[in-house]
mmCIF file of C-alpha atoms and ligand atoms in Angstrom:
data_model
loop_
_atom_site.group_PDB
_atom_site.id
_atom_site.type_symbol
_atom_site.label_atom_id
_atom_site.label_comp_id
_atom_site.label_asym_id
_atom_site.label_seq_id
_atom_site.Cartn_x
_atom_site.Cartn_y
_atom_site.Cartn_z
ATOM 1 C CA MET W 1 0.143 0.218 -0.195
ATOM 2 C CA SER W 2 1.181 3.473 -0.667
ATOM 3 C CA ILE W 3 2.083 6.493 1.409
ATOM 4 C CA LEU W 4 1.606 10.141 0.818
ATOM 5 C CA VAL W 5 4.126 12.340 2.777
ATOM 6 C CA VAL W 6 4.047 16.273 2.896
ATOM 7 C CA GLY W 7 6.836 17.976 4.078
ATOM 8 C CA SER W 8 10.240 19.932 3.341
ATOM 9 C CA VAL W 9 12.640 19.384 0.570
ATOM 10 C CA ALA W 10 15.739 21.297 1.435
ATOM 11 C CA PHE W 11 19.377 22.481 1.481
ATOM 12 C CA ASP W 12 20.956 21.839 4.785
ATOM 13 C CA THR W 13 24.365 23.318 5.807
ATOM 14 C CA ILE W 14 25.414 20.982 8.896
ATOM 15 C CA GLU W 15 28.370 21.955 11.838
ATOM 16 C CA THR W 16 29.296 19.111 13.726
ATOM 17 C CA PRO W 17 31.643 18.954 16.495
ATOM 18 C CA HIS W 18 34.110 16.210 15.413
ATOM 19 C CA HIS W 19 33.169 15.281 11.843
ATOM 20 C CA GLY W 20 33.162 18.852 10.158
ATOM 21 C CA ARG W 21 30.518 20.230 8.096
ATOM 22 C CA ALA W 22 28.388 19.685 5.080
ATOM 23 C CA ASP W 23 27.301 22.612 2.851
ATOM 24 C CA GLU W 24 24.074 22.656 0.779
ATOM 25 C CA VAL W 25 23.549 19.104 0.959
ATOM 26 C CA LEU W 26 20.218 17.285 0.309
ATOM 27 C CA GLY W 27 17.568 17.509 3.295
ATOM 28 C CA GLY W 28 14.477 18.245 4.341
ATOM 29 C CA SER W 29 11.804 16.220 6.376
ATOM 30 C CA ALA W 30 9.904 14.972 3.296
ATOM 31 C CA SER W 31 13.112 14.064 1.743
ATOM 32 C CA TYR W 32 14.219 11.877 4.490
ATOM 33 C CA PHE W 33 10.997 10.434 5.277
ATOM 34 C CA ALA W 34 10.262 9.434 1.574
ATOM 35 C CA VAL W 35 13.712 7.852 0.901
ATOM 36 C CA ALA W 36 13.548 5.712 4.361
ATOM 37 C CA ALA W 37 10.162 4.748 3.663
ATOM 38 C CA SER W 38 10.817 3.599 -0.331
ATOM 39 C CA TYR W 39 12.664 0.615 1.025
ATOM 40 C CA PHE W 40 9.148 -0.925 2.014
ATOM 41 C CA ALA W 41 6.534 0.634 -0.149
ATOM 42 C CA PRO W 42 5.671 2.827 -2.736
ATOM 43 C CA VAL W 43 5.555 6.603 -1.610
ATOM 44 C CA LYS W 44 4.195 9.826 -3.267
ATOM 45 C CA LEU W 45 5.523 13.117 -2.141
ATOM 46 C CA VAL W 46 4.315 16.365 -2.001
ATOM 47 C CA ALA W 47 6.735 19.359 -1.498
ATOM 48 C CA VAL W 48 7.969 22.582 -3.077
ATOM 49 C CA ILE W 49 11.522 23.069 -4.516
ATOM 50 C CA GLY W 50 12.909 26.240 -6.116
ATOM 51 C CA GLU W 51 14.711 26.496 -9.763
ATOM 52 C CA ASP W 52 18.205 25.778 -8.138
ATOM 53 C CA PHE W 53 17.164 22.338 -7.170
ATOM 54 C CA PRO W 54 19.247 20.022 -9.193
ATOM 55 C CA ALA W 55 18.378 17.420 -11.521
ATOM 56 C CA LYS W 56 20.676 15.021 -10.178
ATOM 57 C CA GLU W 57 18.693 15.173 -6.747
ATOM 58 C CA LYS W 58 15.232 14.815 -8.526
ATOM 59 C CA ASP W 59 16.599 11.844 -10.371
ATOM 60 C CA PHE W 60 17.869 10.265 -6.993
ATOM 61 C CA LEU W 61 14.701 10.492 -5.250
ATOM 62 C CA ALA W 62 13.245 8.945 -8.609
ATOM 63 C CA SER W 63 15.639 6.276 -8.430
ATOM 64 C CA ARG W 64 14.334 5.090 -5.106
ATOM 65 C CA ASN W 65 10.879 4.909 -7.008
ATOM 66 C CA ILE W 66 9.116 7.841 -5.248
ATOM 67 C CA ASP W 67 6.415 9.461 -7.085
ATOM 68 C CA LEU W 68 7.381 13.113 -7.986
ATOM 69 C CA GLU W 69 4.026 14.224 -9.328
ATOM 70 C CA GLY W 70 3.373 16.316 -6.102
ATOM 71 C CA LEU W 71 6.943 17.663 -6.092
ATOM 72 C CA SER W 72 6.242 21.358 -7.541
ATOM 73 C CA VAL W 73 8.869 23.657 -8.833
ATOM 74 C CA SER W 74 8.328 27.457 -8.049
ATOM 75 C CA LYS W 75 9.933 30.595 -9.008
ATOM 76 C CA GLY W 76 13.033 31.395 -6.477
ATOM 77 C CA LYS W 77 15.274 29.386 -4.457
ATOM 78 C CA THR W 78 14.633 25.970 -2.533
ATOM 79 C CA PHE W 79 14.356 26.217 1.239
ATOM 80 C CA ARG W 80 17.589 26.148 3.131
ATOM 81 C CA TRP W 81 18.359 25.131 6.885
ATOM 82 C CA THR W 82 21.342 25.453 8.855
ATOM 83 C CA GLY W 83 22.101 23.593 12.050
ATOM 84 C CA ARG W 84 24.949 23.009 14.428
ATOM 85 C CA TYR W 85 25.255 20.170 16.856
ATOM 86 C CA HIS W 86 26.713 20.479 20.504
ATOM 87 C CA GLU W 87 29.339 18.211 21.917
ATOM 88 C CA ASP W 88 25.991 16.423 23.053
ATOM 89 C CA MET W 89 24.622 15.624 19.758
ATOM 90 C CA ASN W 90 21.333 15.322 20.723
ATOM 91 C CA ILE W 91 21.281 18.964 21.042
ATOM 92 C CA ARG W 92 21.384 21.400 18.119
ATOM 93 C CA ASP W 93 20.780 25.043 17.241
ATOM 94 C CA THR W 94 19.136 26.230 14.458
ATOM 95 C CA LEU W 95 21.668 28.973 12.846
ATOM 96 C CA ASP W 96 19.918 30.155 9.809
ATOM 97 C CA LEU W 97 16.664 29.423 8.192
ATOM 98 C CA GLN W 98 15.724 30.729 4.713
ATOM 99 C CA LEU W 99 12.065 29.827 3.994
ATOM 100 C CA ASN W 100 12.308 30.929 0.144
ATOM 101 C CA VAL W 101 9.646 29.194 -1.795
ATOM 102 C CA PHE W 102 8.584 27.425 1.201
ATOM 103 C CA SER W 103 7.077 30.704 2.499
ATOM 104 C CA THR W 104 4.207 30.368 0.195
ATOM 105 C CA PHE W 105 3.914 26.542 -0.042
ATOM 106 C CA SER W 106 0.226 25.433 0.228
ATOM 107 C CA PRO W 107 0.175 21.680 -0.662
ATOM 108 C CA VAL W 108 -1.969 20.523 -3.394
ATOM 109 C CA LEU W 109 -2.447 16.975 -3.888
ATOM 110 C CA PRO W 110 -2.486 15.467 -7.563
ATOM 111 C CA GLN W 111 -5.629 13.379 -7.840
ATOM 112 C CA SER W 112 -3.968 10.210 -7.832
ATOM 113 C CA TYR W 113 -2.528 10.877 -4.189
ATOM 114 C CA ARG W 114 -5.927 11.339 -2.876
ATOM 115 C CA ASN W 115 -6.637 7.910 -2.035
ATOM 116 C CA SER W 116 -3.386 7.203 -0.419
ATOM 117 C CA PRO W 117 -4.064 4.469 2.192
ATOM 118 C CA PHE W 118 -1.251 5.820 4.547
ATOM 119 C CA VAL W 119 -0.513 9.260 5.165
ATOM 120 C CA PHE W 120 2.616 11.025 6.946
ATOM 121 C CA LEU W 121 2.212 14.720 7.708
ATOM 122 C CA ALA W 122 5.681 15.942 8.533
ATOM 123 C CA ASN W 123 6.870 18.878 9.865
ATOM 124 C CA ILE W 124 4.751 21.945 8.094
ATOM 125 C CA ASN W 125 2.721 24.616 9.712
ATOM 126 C CA PRO W 126 -0.535 22.606 11.127
ATOM 127 C CA GLY W 127 -2.729 24.662 9.491
ATOM 128 C CA LEU W 128 -1.330 23.386 6.191
ATOM 129 C CA GLN W 129 -1.184 20.094 7.580
ATOM 130 C CA ASP W 130 -4.949 19.996 8.302
ATOM 131 C CA GLY W 131 -5.428 21.240 4.734
ATOM 132 C CA VAL W 132 -3.884 18.306 3.338
ATOM 133 C CA LEU W 133 -6.404 15.897 5.252
ATOM 134 C CA ASP W 134 -9.295 18.022 3.790
ATOM 135 C CA GLN W 135 -8.091 17.033 0.255
ATOM 136 C CA MET W 136 -8.359 13.225 0.723
ATOM 137 C CA THR W 137 -11.194 11.530 -1.367
ATOM 138 C CA THR W 138 -10.904 8.390 1.037
ATOM 139 C CA THR W 139 -10.185 7.865 4.797
ATOM 140 C CA PRO W 140 -6.761 7.016 5.220
ATOM 141 C CA ARG W 141 -6.081 3.814 7.114
ATOM 142 C CA LEU W 142 -3.398 5.509 9.145
ATOM 143 C CA ILE W 143 -2.644 9.337 9.651
ATOM 144 C CA ALA W 144 0.511 10.132 11.419
ATOM 145 C CA CYS W 145 2.003 13.678 11.895
ATOM 146 C CA ASP W 146 4.909 15.464 13.439
ATOM 147 C CA THR W 147 5.528 18.915 14.465
ATOM 148 C CA ILE W 148 8.668 21.098 15.969
ATOM 149 C CA THR W 149 8.346 23.310 19.123
ATOM 150 C CA HIS W 150 7.973 26.406 16.387
ATOM 151 C CA TRP W 151 4.558 25.211 15.910
ATOM 152 C CA ILE W 152 3.602 24.170 19.482
ATOM 153 C CA GLU W 153 4.149 27.900 20.420
ATOM 154 C CA GLY W 154 3.067 29.553 17.477
ATOM 155 C CA ALA W 155 0.005 27.586 16.188
ATOM 156 C CA ARG W 156 -1.340 25.519 19.221
ATOM 157 C CA LYS W 157 -4.967 25.899 18.180
ATOM 158 C CA GLU W 158 -4.533 24.785 14.712
ATOM 159 C CA LEU W 159 -2.085 21.937 16.344
ATOM 160 C CA GLU W 160 -4.975 20.632 18.666
ATOM 161 C CA ALA W 161 -7.296 20.906 16.132
ATOM 162 C CA LEU W 162 -5.236 18.604 13.687
ATOM 163 C CA LEU W 163 -4.691 16.048 16.559
ATOM 164 C CA LYS W 164 -8.142 15.086 16.606
ATOM 165 C CA ARG W 165 -7.608 13.954 13.052
ATOM 166 C CA VAL W 166 -4.464 11.967 13.509
ATOM 167 C CA GLU W 167 -4.074 8.324 14.832
ATOM 168 C CA MET W 168 -0.347 8.615 15.385
ATOM 169 C CA MET W 169 1.993 11.380 16.578
ATOM 170 C CA VAL W 170 5.681 11.448 16.245
ATOM 171 C CA ILE W 171 7.917 13.738 18.118
ATOM 172 C CA ASN W 172 10.741 14.192 20.527
ATOM 173 C CA ASP W 173 11.003 14.514 24.039
ATOM 174 C CA GLU W 174 11.169 18.567 24.078
ATOM 175 C CA GLU W 175 8.247 18.894 22.085
ATOM 176 C CA ALA W 176 6.268 16.316 23.932
ATOM 177 C CA ARG W 177 7.118 18.252 27.196
ATOM 178 C CA MET W 178 6.021 21.459 25.479
ATOM 179 C CA LEU W 179 2.804 20.428 23.950
ATOM 180 C CA SER W 180 1.567 18.656 27.095
ATOM 181 C CA GLY W 181 2.960 21.266 29.643
ATOM 182 C CA GLU W 182 4.386 18.057 31.635
ATOM 183 C CA THR W 183 8.006 17.452 32.460
ATOM 184 C CA ASN W 184 7.675 13.704 33.009
ATOM 185 C CA VAL W 185 7.661 12.203 29.814
ATOM 186 C CA VAL W 186 5.042 9.248 30.744
ATOM 187 C CA ARG W 187 2.569 11.744 32.325
ATOM 188 C CA ALA W 188 3.334 14.063 29.035
ATOM 189 C CA ALA W 189 2.427 11.151 26.877
ATOM 190 C CA ARG W 190 -0.871 10.561 28.599
ATOM 191 C CA LYS W 191 -1.964 14.271 28.332
ATOM 192 C CA ILE W 192 -1.259 14.098 24.290
ATOM 193 C CA LEU W 193 -2.953 10.918 23.868
ATOM 194 C CA GLY W 194 -5.949 12.972 25.653
ATOM 195 C CA MET W 195 -5.731 14.992 22.779
ATOM 196 C CA GLY W 196 -6.512 12.784 19.873
ATOM 197 C CA PRO W 197 -3.830 10.219 18.857
ATOM 198 C CA LYS W 198 -4.176 6.802 19.512
ATOM 199 C CA THR W 199 -0.291 5.996 19.777
ATOM 200 C CA LEU W 200 2.308 8.618 20.748
ATOM 201 C CA LEU W 201 5.838 7.735 19.741
ATOM 202 C CA VAL W 202 8.597 10.002 21.586
ATOM 203 C CA LYS W 203 11.819 9.958 19.774
ATOM 204 C CA ARG W 204 14.779 10.262 22.353
ATOM 205 C CA GLY W 205 17.643 10.737 20.085
ATOM 206 C CA GLU W 206 20.631 8.263 21.038
ATOM 207 C CA TYR W 207 18.135 6.930 24.022
ATOM 208 C CA GLY W 208 15.835 5.602 21.151
ATOM 209 C CA VAL W 209 12.153 5.557 21.130
ATOM 210 C CA LEU W 210 9.125 5.193 23.653
ATOM 211 C CA SER W 211 5.942 4.179 22.111
ATOM 212 C CA PHE W 212 2.616 5.042 24.141
ATOM 213 C CA SER W 213 -1.120 3.839 23.549
ATOM 214 C CA PRO W 214 -3.681 4.038 26.072
ATOM 215 C CA ASN W 215 -2.887 0.303 27.287
ATOM 216 C CA SER W 216 0.897 -0.129 26.707
ATOM 217 C CA VAL W 217 4.299 1.175 26.612
ATOM 218 C CA PHE W 218 7.115 -0.107 24.249
ATOM 219 C CA ALA W 219 10.471 0.886 24.785
ATOM 220 C CA VAL W 220 13.217 0.606 21.812
ATOM 221 C CA PRO W 221 16.766 1.685 22.309
ATOM 222 C CA ALA W 222 18.535 3.370 19.400
ATOM 223 C CA TYR W 223 20.867 1.027 17.478
ATOM 224 C CA PRO W 224 24.393 1.460 19.678
ATOM 225 C CA LEU W 225 27.037 3.058 16.948
ATOM 226 C CA GLU W 226 30.436 3.968 17.634
ATOM 227 C CA GLU W 227 30.299 7.017 15.643
ATOM 228 C CA VAL W 228 27.697 9.440 14.707
ATOM 229 C CA PHE W 229 28.242 11.463 11.875
ATOM 230 C CA ASP W 230 25.236 13.766 11.586
ATOM 231 C CA PRO W 231 22.048 13.087 13.162
ATOM 232 C CA THR W 232 20.070 15.225 10.772
ATOM 233 C CA GLY W 233 16.854 13.349 9.472
ATOM 234 C CA ALA W 234 17.097 10.636 11.846
ATOM 235 C CA GLY W 235 13.494 11.388 13.325
ATOM 236 C CA ASP W 236 11.969 11.711 9.965
ATOM 237 C CA SER W 237 13.843 8.337 8.491
ATOM 238 C CA PHE W 238 12.537 6.666 11.806
ATOM 239 C CA ALA W 239 9.149 7.668 10.970
ATOM 240 C CA GLY W 240 9.810 6.699 7.256
ATOM 241 C CA GLY W 241 11.083 2.978 7.914
ATOM 242 C CA MET W 242 8.321 2.632 10.500
ATOM 243 C CA MET W 243 5.444 3.725 8.409
ATOM 244 C CA GLY W 244 6.621 2.312 5.190
ATOM 245 C CA TYR W 245 6.820 -1.575 6.920
ATOM 246 C CA LEU W 246 3.299 -0.930 8.244
ATOM 247 C CA ALA W 247 2.132 -0.130 4.625
ATOM 248 C CA ALA W 248 3.954 -3.193 3.350
ATOM 249 C CA SER W 249 2.387 -5.568 5.593
ATOM 250 C CA GLY W 250 -1.001 -3.460 5.995
ATOM 251 C CA ASP W 251 -1.088 -4.753 9.604
ATOM 252 C CA LEU W 252 -1.705 -1.991 11.969
ATOM 253 C CA SER W 253 -1.585 -4.592 15.158
ATOM 254 C CA GLU W 254 0.080 -3.446 17.997
ATOM 255 C CA ALA W 255 2.639 -6.523 17.731
ATOM 256 C CA ASN W 256 3.267 -5.152 14.024
ATOM 257 C CA VAL W 257 3.357 -1.308 15.143
ATOM 258 C CA ARG W 258 6.326 -2.727 17.474
ATOM 259 C CA LYS W 259 7.977 -4.566 14.370
ATOM 260 C CA GLY W 260 7.605 -1.284 12.426
ATOM 261 C CA ILE W 261 9.465 0.916 15.200
ATOM 262 C CA VAL W 262 12.403 -1.507 15.247
ATOM 263 C CA TYR W 263 12.623 -1.187 11.131
ATOM 264 C CA GLY W 264 12.210 2.706 11.696
ATOM 265 C CA SER W 265 15.128 2.643 14.279
ATOM 266 C CA VAL W 266 17.291 0.551 12.133
ATOM 267 C CA VAL W 267 16.872 2.706 9.144
ATOM 268 C CA ALA W 268 17.632 5.818 11.279
ATOM 269 C CA SER W 269 20.708 4.109 12.662
ATOM 270 C CA PHE W 270 22.152 4.120 8.868
ATOM 271 C CA VAL W 271 21.274 7.588 8.314
ATOM 272 C CA VAL W 272 23.098 9.064 11.145
ATOM 273 C CA GLU W 273 26.439 7.122 9.765
ATOM 274 C CA ASP W 274 26.813 9.795 7.371
ATOM 275 C CA PHE W 275 25.895 13.313 6.291
ATOM 276 C CA SER W 276 22.481 14.343 4.598
ATOM 277 C CA LEU W 277 21.113 11.128 3.020
ATOM 278 C CA ASN W 278 24.466 10.204 1.683
ATOM 279 C CA ARG W 279 24.155 6.443 3.656
ATOM 280 C CA LEU W 280 20.649 5.994 1.902
ATOM 281 C CA ARG W 281 22.294 6.297 -1.516
ATOM 282 C CA THR W 282 24.069 2.883 -1.159
ATOM 283 C CA LEU W 283 21.953 1.131 1.479
ATOM 284 C CA THR W 284 19.945 -1.994 0.482
ATOM 285 C CA ARG W 285 17.128 -3.529 1.841
ATOM 286 C CA ASP W 286 19.437 -6.712 2.642
ATOM 287 C CA ASP W 287 21.393 -4.266 4.726
ATOM 288 C CA ILE W 288 18.307 -3.182 6.747
ATOM 289 C CA ASP W 289 17.218 -6.801 7.237
ATOM 290 C CA ARG W 290 20.798 -7.677 8.517
ATOM 291 C CA ARG W 291 20.831 -5.197 10.947
ATOM 292 C CA TYR W 292 17.059 -5.733 12.086
ATOM 293 C CA ARG W 293 18.015 -9.276 13.251
ATOM 294 C CA GLN W 294 21.050 -7.761 15.235
ATOM 295 C CA PHE W 295 18.622 -5.522 16.972
ATOM 296 C CA VAL W 296 16.200 -8.314 17.685
ATOM 297 C CA SER W 297 19.512 -10.010 19.027
ATOM 298 C CA LEU W 298 20.299 -6.818 21.161
ATOM 299 C CA THR W 299 16.951 -6.488 22.706
ATOM 300 C CA GLU W 300 16.380 -10.437 23.486
ATOM 301 C CA PHE W 301 16.971 -11.459 27.149
HETATM 302 P P1 AMP T 401 15.184 15.957 11.985
HETATM 303 O O1 AMP T 401 16.585 15.875 11.962
HETATM 304 O O2 AMP T 401 14.143 14.577 11.714
HETATM 305 O O3 AMP T 401 14.272 16.830 13.060
HETATM 306 O O4 AMP T 401 15.018 16.632 10.559
HETATM 307 C C1 AMP T 401 15.549 17.396 10.112
HETATM 308 C C2 AMP T 401 15.539 18.236 8.743
HETATM 309 O O5 AMP T 401 14.114 18.855 8.942
HETATM 310 C C3 AMP T 401 16.389 19.182 8.117
HETATM 311 O O6 AMP T 401 17.081 18.516 6.786
HETATM 312 C C4 AMP T 401 15.729 20.132 7.593
HETATM 313 O O7 AMP T 401 15.984 20.709 6.228
HETATM 314 C C5 AMP T 401 14.193 19.841 7.825
HETATM 315 N N1 AMP T 401 14.015 21.628 8.518
HETATM 316 C C6 AMP T 401 14.508 22.117 9.424
HETATM 317 N N2 AMP T 401 13.923 23.459 9.971
HETATM 318 C C7 AMP T 401 12.568 22.750 9.152
HETATM 319 C C8 AMP T 401 11.090 23.608 9.498
HETATM 320 N N3 AMP T 401 10.795 24.805 9.868
HETATM 321 N N4 AMP T 401 10.123 23.485 8.488
HETATM 322 C C9 AMP T 401 10.440 22.194 7.585
HETATM 323 N N5 AMP T 401 11.432 21.468 7.817
HETATM 324 C C10 AMP T 401 12.735 21.912 8.324
#
């Protein structure tokens, strides 16, 4: 089953404490999600790029079998984001953000996208995320969304309206605390589940992921790596791998969602091994399955 993703396609500039920097490399929440999900299921991408977006990057996305009918080209420059990681790579600062063509982005779904059974609303204005759902002609089997502190602070009403329409929310611990007003992550999760989603996945960087639903909690560590080059996009790749697995199997049982969470964690663990989406340019499905088996033995007792 196919997955629709709406979000950003960007050029990122990344500064790291020990592995140097990368300038104007492919990034964006939708790029990471789409490529990660493409290992499992067909993906339909909705985003905007500027006239400066290189054909070779478009070809890369197309080579992953990602449907680009919804990738529109606007007059102007592609969205740019610059981030710097601290010594503790779970912490980063945004140094610069140039919205460019993204500032007027209003997603319009091509006709062939409107019956997608799986929908991921990556980080964009919650009002626009809501507008995407209004364009669906059939009820999706699973709607999931992400957000960032910027929208929790600046568009809370719109975000709360959106949350009534989504089954799954995927955010990091800082966002969960801000959204709920609770410092304890378990209490935060309980409050957010009261806002609409049936499942809340809390991403905790190198500490892994916590999954909350009304009757259960599931914890998965991050795959232990000796070196993390660039954590950018780990969260979106996690969501892509997880939803990709669910869309491929079509099984939304709790046991299968847990497997999806492990697949998502595996894909994210590869992404952070290099800058940008570079590791995904060579990664194979066999590599993913091999590390999945290692992950199973890592967590077995
Ligand atoms: P993650 O590390 O999973 O949070 O994703 C980082 C990606 O999100 C980067 O590739 C950025 O290009 C993109 N990004 C950063 N800020 C924004 C924003 N305000 N809106 C949309 N995408 C963003």
